[in-house]
Short mmCIF file of C-alpha atoms and ligand atoms in Angstrom, two decimals:
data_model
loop_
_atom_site.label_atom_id
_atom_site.label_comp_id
_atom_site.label_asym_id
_atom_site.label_seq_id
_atom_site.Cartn_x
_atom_site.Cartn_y
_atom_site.Cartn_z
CA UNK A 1 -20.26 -9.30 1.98
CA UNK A 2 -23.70 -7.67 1.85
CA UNK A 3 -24.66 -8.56 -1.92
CA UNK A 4 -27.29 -11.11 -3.01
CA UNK A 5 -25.89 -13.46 -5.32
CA UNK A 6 -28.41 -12.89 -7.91
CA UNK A 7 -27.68 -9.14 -8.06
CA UNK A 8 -24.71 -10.38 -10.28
CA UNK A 9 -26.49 -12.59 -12.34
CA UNK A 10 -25.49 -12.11 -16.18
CA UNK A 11 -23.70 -8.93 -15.12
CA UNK A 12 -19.14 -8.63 -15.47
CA UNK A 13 -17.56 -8.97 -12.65
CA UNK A 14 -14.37 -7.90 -11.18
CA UNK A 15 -13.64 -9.18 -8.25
CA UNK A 16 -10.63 -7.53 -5.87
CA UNK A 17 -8.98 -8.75 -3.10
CA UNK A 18 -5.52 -7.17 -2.97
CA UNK A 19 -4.28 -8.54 -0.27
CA UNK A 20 -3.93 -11.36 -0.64
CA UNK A 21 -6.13 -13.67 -2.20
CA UNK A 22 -6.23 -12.21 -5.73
CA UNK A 23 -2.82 -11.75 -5.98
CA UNK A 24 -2.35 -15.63 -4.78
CA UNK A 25 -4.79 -16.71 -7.75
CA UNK A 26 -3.01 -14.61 -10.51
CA UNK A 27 0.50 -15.65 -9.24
CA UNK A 28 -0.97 -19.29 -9.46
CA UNK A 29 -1.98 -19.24 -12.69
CA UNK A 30 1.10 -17.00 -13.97
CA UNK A 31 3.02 -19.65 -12.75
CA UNK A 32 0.91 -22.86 -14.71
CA UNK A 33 -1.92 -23.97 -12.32
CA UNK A 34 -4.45 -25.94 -14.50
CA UNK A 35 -7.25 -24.18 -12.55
CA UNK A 36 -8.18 -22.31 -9.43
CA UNK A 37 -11.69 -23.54 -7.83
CA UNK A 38 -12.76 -20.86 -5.02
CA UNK A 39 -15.13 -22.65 -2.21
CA UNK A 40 -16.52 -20.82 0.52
CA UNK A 41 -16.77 -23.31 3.21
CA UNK A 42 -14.42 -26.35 4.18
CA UNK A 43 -16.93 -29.09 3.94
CA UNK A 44 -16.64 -28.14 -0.05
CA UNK A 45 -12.86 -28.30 0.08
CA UNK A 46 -13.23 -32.16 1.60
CA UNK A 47 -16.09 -32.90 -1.22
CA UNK A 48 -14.33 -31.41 -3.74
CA UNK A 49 -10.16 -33.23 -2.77
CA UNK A 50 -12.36 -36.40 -2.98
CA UNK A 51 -13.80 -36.07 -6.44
CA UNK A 52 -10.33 -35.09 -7.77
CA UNK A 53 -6.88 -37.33 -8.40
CA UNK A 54 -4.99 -36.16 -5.37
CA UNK A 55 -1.95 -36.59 -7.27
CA UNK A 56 -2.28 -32.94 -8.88
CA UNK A 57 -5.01 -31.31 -6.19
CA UNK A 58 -3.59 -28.97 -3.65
CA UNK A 59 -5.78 -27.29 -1.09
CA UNK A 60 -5.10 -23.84 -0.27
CA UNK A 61 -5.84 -21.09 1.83
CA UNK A 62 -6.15 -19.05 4.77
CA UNK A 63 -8.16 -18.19 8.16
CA UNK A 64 -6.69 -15.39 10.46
CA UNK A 65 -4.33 -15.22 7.31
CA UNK A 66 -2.28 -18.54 8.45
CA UNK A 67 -2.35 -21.56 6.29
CA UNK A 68 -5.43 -23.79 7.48
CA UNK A 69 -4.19 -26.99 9.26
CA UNK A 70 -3.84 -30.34 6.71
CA UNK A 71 -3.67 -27.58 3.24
CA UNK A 72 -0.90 -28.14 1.15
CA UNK A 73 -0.57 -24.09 0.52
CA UNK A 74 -1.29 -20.72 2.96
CA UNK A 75 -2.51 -17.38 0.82
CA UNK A 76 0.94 -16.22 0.29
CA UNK A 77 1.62 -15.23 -3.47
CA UNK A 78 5.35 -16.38 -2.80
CA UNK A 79 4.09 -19.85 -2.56
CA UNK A 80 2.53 -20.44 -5.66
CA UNK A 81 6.04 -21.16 -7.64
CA UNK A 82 5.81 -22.90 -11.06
CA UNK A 83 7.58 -25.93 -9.09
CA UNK A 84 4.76 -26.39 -7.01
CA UNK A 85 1.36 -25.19 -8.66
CA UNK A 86 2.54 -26.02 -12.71
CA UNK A 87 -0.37 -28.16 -14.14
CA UNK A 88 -2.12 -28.43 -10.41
CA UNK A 89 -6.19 -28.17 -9.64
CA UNK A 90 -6.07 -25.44 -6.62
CA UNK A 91 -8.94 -25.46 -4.11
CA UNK A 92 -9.10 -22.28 -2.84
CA UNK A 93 -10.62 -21.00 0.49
CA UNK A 94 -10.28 -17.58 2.12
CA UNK A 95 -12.12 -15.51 4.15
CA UNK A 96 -13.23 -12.88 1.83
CA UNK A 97 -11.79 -13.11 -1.79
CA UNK A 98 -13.09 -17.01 -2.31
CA UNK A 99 -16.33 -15.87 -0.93
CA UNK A 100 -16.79 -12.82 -3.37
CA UNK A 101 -15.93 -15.26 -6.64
CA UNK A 102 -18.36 -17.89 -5.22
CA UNK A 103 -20.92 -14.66 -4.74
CA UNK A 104 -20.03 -13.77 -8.60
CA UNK A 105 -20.68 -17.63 -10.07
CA UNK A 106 -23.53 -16.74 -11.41
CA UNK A 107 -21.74 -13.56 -13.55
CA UNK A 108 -21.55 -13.47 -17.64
CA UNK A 109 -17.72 -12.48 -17.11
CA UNK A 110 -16.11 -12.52 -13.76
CA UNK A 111 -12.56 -11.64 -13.57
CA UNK A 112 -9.64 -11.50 -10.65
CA UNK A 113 -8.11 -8.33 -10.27
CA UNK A 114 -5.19 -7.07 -7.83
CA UNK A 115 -2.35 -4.20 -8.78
CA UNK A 116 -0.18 -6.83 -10.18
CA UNK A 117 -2.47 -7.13 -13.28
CA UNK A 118 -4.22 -3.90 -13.62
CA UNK A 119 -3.38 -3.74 -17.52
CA UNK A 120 -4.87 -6.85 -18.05
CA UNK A 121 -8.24 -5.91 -16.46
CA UNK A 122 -8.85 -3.12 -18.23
CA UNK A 123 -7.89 -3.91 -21.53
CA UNK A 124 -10.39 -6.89 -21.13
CA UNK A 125 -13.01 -3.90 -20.02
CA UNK A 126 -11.73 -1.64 -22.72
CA UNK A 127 -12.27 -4.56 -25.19
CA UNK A 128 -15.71 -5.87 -23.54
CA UNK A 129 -17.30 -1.77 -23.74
CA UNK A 130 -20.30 -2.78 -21.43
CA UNK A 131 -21.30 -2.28 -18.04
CA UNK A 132 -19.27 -3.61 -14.95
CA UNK A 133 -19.56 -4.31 -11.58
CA UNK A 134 -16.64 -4.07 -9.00
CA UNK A 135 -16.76 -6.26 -6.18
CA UNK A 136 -14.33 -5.44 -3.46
CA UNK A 137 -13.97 -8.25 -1.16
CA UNK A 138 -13.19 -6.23 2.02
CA UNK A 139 -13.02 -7.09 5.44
CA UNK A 140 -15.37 -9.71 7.21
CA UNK A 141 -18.20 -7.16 5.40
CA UNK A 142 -16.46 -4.34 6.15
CA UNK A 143 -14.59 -1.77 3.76
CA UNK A 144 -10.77 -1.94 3.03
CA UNK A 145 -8.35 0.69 1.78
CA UNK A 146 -6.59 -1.13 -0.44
CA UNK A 147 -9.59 -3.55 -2.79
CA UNK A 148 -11.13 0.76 -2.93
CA UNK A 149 -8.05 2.51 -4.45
CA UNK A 150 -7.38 -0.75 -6.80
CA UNK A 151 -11.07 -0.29 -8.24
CA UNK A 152 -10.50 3.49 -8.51
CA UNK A 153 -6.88 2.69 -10.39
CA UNK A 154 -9.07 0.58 -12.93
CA UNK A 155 -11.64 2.99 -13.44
CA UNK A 156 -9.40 5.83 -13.79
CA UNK A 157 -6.91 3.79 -16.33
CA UNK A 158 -9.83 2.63 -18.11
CA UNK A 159 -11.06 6.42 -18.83
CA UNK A 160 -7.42 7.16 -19.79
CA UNK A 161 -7.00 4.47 -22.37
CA UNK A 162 -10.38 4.09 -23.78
CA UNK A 163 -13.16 6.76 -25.08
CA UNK A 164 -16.05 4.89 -22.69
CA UNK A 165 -18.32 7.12 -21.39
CA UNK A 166 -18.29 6.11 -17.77
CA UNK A 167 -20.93 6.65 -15.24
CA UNK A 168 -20.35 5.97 -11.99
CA UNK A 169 -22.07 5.33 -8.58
CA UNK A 170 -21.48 7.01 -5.13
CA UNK A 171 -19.06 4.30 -4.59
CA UNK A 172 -17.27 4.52 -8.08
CA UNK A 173 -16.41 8.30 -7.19
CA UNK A 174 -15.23 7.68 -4.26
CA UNK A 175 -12.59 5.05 -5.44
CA UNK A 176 -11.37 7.53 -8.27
CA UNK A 177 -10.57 10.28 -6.25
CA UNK A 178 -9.04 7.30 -3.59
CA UNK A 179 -6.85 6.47 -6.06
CA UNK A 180 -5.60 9.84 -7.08
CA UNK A 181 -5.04 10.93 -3.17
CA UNK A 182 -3.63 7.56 -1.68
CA UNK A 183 -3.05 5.99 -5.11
CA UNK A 184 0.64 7.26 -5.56
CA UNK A 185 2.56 5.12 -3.58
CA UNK A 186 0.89 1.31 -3.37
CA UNK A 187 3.35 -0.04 -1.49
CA UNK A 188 2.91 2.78 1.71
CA UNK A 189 -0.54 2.17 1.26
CA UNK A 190 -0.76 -1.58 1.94
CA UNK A 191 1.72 -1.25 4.80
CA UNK A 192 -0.69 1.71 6.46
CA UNK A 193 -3.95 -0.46 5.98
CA UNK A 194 -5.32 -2.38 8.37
CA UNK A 195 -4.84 -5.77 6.91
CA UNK A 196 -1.36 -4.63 5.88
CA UNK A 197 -0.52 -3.51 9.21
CA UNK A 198 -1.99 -7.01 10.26
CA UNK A 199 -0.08 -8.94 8.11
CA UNK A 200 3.68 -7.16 8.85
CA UNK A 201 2.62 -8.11 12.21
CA UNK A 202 2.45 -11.97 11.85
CA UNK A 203 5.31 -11.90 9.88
CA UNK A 204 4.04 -11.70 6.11
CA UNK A 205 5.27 -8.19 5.45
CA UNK A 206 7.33 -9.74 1.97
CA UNK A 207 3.83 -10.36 0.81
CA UNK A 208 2.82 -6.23 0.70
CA UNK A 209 5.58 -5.97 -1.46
CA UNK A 210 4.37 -8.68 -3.69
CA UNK A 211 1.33 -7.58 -3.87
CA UNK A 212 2.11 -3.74 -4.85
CA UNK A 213 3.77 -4.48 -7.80
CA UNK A 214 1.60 -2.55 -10.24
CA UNK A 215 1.37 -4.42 -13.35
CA UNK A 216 3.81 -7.43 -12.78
CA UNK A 217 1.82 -10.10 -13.60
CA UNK A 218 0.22 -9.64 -17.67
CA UNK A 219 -2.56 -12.40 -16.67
CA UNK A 220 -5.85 -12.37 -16.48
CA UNK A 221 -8.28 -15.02 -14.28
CA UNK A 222 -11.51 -15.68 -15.26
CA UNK A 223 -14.23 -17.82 -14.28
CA UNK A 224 -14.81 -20.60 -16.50
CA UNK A 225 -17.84 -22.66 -15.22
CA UNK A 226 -17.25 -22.56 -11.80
CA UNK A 227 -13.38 -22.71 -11.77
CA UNK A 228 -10.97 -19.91 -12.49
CA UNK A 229 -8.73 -20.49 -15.41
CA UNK A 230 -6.55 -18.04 -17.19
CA UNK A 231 -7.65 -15.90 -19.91
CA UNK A 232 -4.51 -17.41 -22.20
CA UNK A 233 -5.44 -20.97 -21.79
CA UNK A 234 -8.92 -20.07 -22.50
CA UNK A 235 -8.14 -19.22 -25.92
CA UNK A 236 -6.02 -21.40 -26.54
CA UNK A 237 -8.60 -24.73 -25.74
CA UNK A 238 -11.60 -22.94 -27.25
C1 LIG B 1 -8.89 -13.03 2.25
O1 LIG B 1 -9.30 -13.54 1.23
O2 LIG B 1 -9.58 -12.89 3.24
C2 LIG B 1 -7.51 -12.51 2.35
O3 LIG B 1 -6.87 -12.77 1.17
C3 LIG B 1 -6.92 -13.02 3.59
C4 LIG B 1 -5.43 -13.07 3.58
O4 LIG B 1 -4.78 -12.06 3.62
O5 LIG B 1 -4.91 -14.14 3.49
#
């Protein structure tokens, strides 16, 4: 992703990887994970299971979208039940939405965004009234579909609920009028998209449905020091 880490520095972040790896990391925490900690490489997912009491650490994630051999969990949301992830540390490595919340570590807010918890976003943007970033994860550096008509949804509910004045870039008005063309049906969309199309094709189609559900989920990641925890039991240890 072509953004210098320090461009984010002090700024709020939302970070959007629709398919899948946001939606994984809300599910998670919906579901009771003690905390999500996004790595970027595997040599930090060894470093990282050694530090921590194995007994509740699970390593999870993707490459090529299939579960990376010796992890405990692939990047499908339907595997992060309350049985298995309730009070669990999750190390988390995918190809592009672990690498966009390591890019954002340095961010005065960063938040996880997918459809599933739209409302929660933008009331937490509504509430914050300042300046935001949108980091779509994309494709190996390359644009997606789906993380562009997600950001437009949240801009354009944003404007609808709140009296912000907002002012957008080139890519901000592109992903508002995204939304409103391709924005009506979510779950077409993700099966039309490349990575949708991708991931019907290796057998993970279950997982666009998942991850259309506008609004399922009412929770909100955020990064907490340098692992994601959820906005409730923020609040409720501070
Ligand atoms: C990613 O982070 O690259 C995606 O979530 C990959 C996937 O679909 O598992």
């Amino acid at each position: 992703m072509l953004l210098d880490e320090m461009q984010l520095k002090d700024k709020t972040i939302v970070v959007i990887d629709v398919l899948r790896a946001s939606t994984s990391v809300i599910t998670a925490l919906h579901h009771g994970a003690k905390e999500i900690i996004p790595v970027s490489n595997v040599e930090s997912v060894v470093k990282i299971s050694s530090s921590l009491f194995g007994g509740l650490t699970l390593r999870a994630g993707e490459r090529n979208a299939k579960i990376i051999e010796g992890f405990n969990l692939g990047n499908s949301p339907g595997e992060y039940t309350e049985e298995i992830v309730k009070g669990k540390s999750i190390i988390f490595l995918t190809t592009n939405g672990s690498a966009a919340i390591v890019k954002g570590r340095h961010a005065k807010n960063l938040m996880v965004a997918g459809f599933v918890n739209l409302s929660a976003v933008v009331s937490f943007l509504a509430e914050a009234q300042t300046d935001f970033e949108i980091i779509c994860a994309g494709k190996e550096n390359n644009f997606c579909l789906e993380d562009a008509v997600c950001a437009g949804r949240i801009i354009n509910k944003l404007i609808d609920v709140s009296d912000l004045d907002c002012l957008m870039d080139d890519a901000g008005l592109a992903a508002v009028s995204l939304d409103k063309t391709l924005g009506k049906n979510i779950h077409r969309l993700l099966k039309n998209s490349e990575h949708g199309r991708y991931l019907s094709e290796i057998g993970f189609s279950d997982d666009l449905k998942v991850c259309a559900e506008v609004d399922s989920l009412d929770t909100l990641p955020l990064l907490n020091g340098s692992v994601l925890r959820s906005q409730k039991n923020i609040r409720q240890q501070s």
